Amino acid sequence: PQKDATDAVTNAARSPYVSVRNSLANTLRRSKQPAALTILATMWNDPSEAVRVKVAEGLAFDSNPETLSILQKLLEDKEESVRLAAQQ
């Protein structure tokens, strides 16, 4: 059951629908589960600015070196709102 749930969330992160990815990123950024941050981190280069903002907000308080590397990339995002979220 756990693997099925993780697979479903991972598939939602790759959904062709921005609304699905945006809702997922919003939920994951609020989760206290380490697995949620892991999946959220995979969404850092999402085509949607809104999703990338939520990724930056969700990862902003994690001190994992991999997370810091992703935040560094988000600081160079083409969209100002993403860069500002990554600076938090």
XYZ file of C-alpha atoms in Angstrom:
88
model
C 0.000 0.000 0.000
C 2.822 2.470 0.845
C 4.537 1.858 -2.506
C 1.246 2.284 -4.361
C 0.684 5.635 -2.669
C 4.230 6.778 -3.437
C 3.830 5.705 -7.061
C 0.549 7.617 -7.332
C 2.130 10.784 -5.957
C 5.164 10.414 -8.211
C 2.873 9.985 -11.212
C 0.895 13.082 -10.203
C 4.158 15.051 -10.121
C 4.531 14.219 -13.826
C 0.925 14.950 -14.742
C 0.366 16.856 -17.981
C -2.095 19.046 -16.055
C -0.672 22.102 -14.316
C -3.549 22.149 -11.834
C -2.675 18.621 -10.661
C 1.030 19.414 -10.275
C 0.267 22.724 -8.559
C -2.100 21.079 -6.056
C 0.412 18.341 -5.391
C 3.281 20.795 -4.846
C 1.080 22.797 -2.488
C 0.293 19.669 -0.446
C 3.866 18.362 -0.433
C 5.377 21.669 0.676
C 3.251 21.536 3.846
C 4.004 17.912 4.683
C 6.324 16.922 7.505
C 7.187 13.617 5.822
C 10.717 13.304 4.382
C 9.336 11.402 1.386
C 7.178 14.418 0.535
C 10.232 16.687 0.289
C 11.993 14.091 -1.840
C 9.149 14.091 -4.352
C 8.787 17.872 -4.157
C 12.480 18.244 -4.972
C 11.975 16.346 -8.239
C 9.577 19.077 -9.338
C 12.136 21.911 -9.206
C 12.263 22.331 -12.993
C 8.527 22.109 -13.612
C 7.389 24.219 -16.590
C 4.917 26.047 -14.339
C 6.178 29.088 -12.451
C 3.549 28.529 -9.736
C 4.764 24.977 -9.141
C 8.402 26.087 -8.953
C 7.446 28.755 -6.397
C 5.814 26.097 -4.220
C 8.868 23.868 -4.590
C 11.124 26.718 -3.451
C 8.844 27.493 -0.512
C 8.745 23.856 0.530
C 12.487 23.320 0.314
C 13.491 26.659 1.831
C 13.789 25.338 5.382
C 15.487 22.017 4.629
C 19.247 21.916 5.175
C 19.925 18.754 3.173
C 22.871 19.384 0.762
C 20.837 18.113 -2.197
C 18.018 20.497 -1.299
C 20.459 23.392 -1.038
C 21.731 22.536 -4.514
C 18.192 22.703 -5.891
C 17.540 26.003 -4.128
C 20.738 27.338 -5.703
C 19.323 26.457 -9.139
C 16.000 28.091 -8.259
C 17.867 31.279 -7.321
C 18.803 31.472 -11.004
C 15.273 30.834 -12.303
C 14.058 33.070 -15.129
C 11.043 34.118 -13.056
C 11.495 36.630 -10.236
C 8.782 35.068 -8.071
C 10.683 31.768 -8.041
C 13.981 33.490 -7.204
C 12.329 35.379 -4.341
C 10.753 32.192 -2.946
C 14.146 30.450 -3.057
C 15.743 33.303 -1.068
C 13.551 32.751 2.001
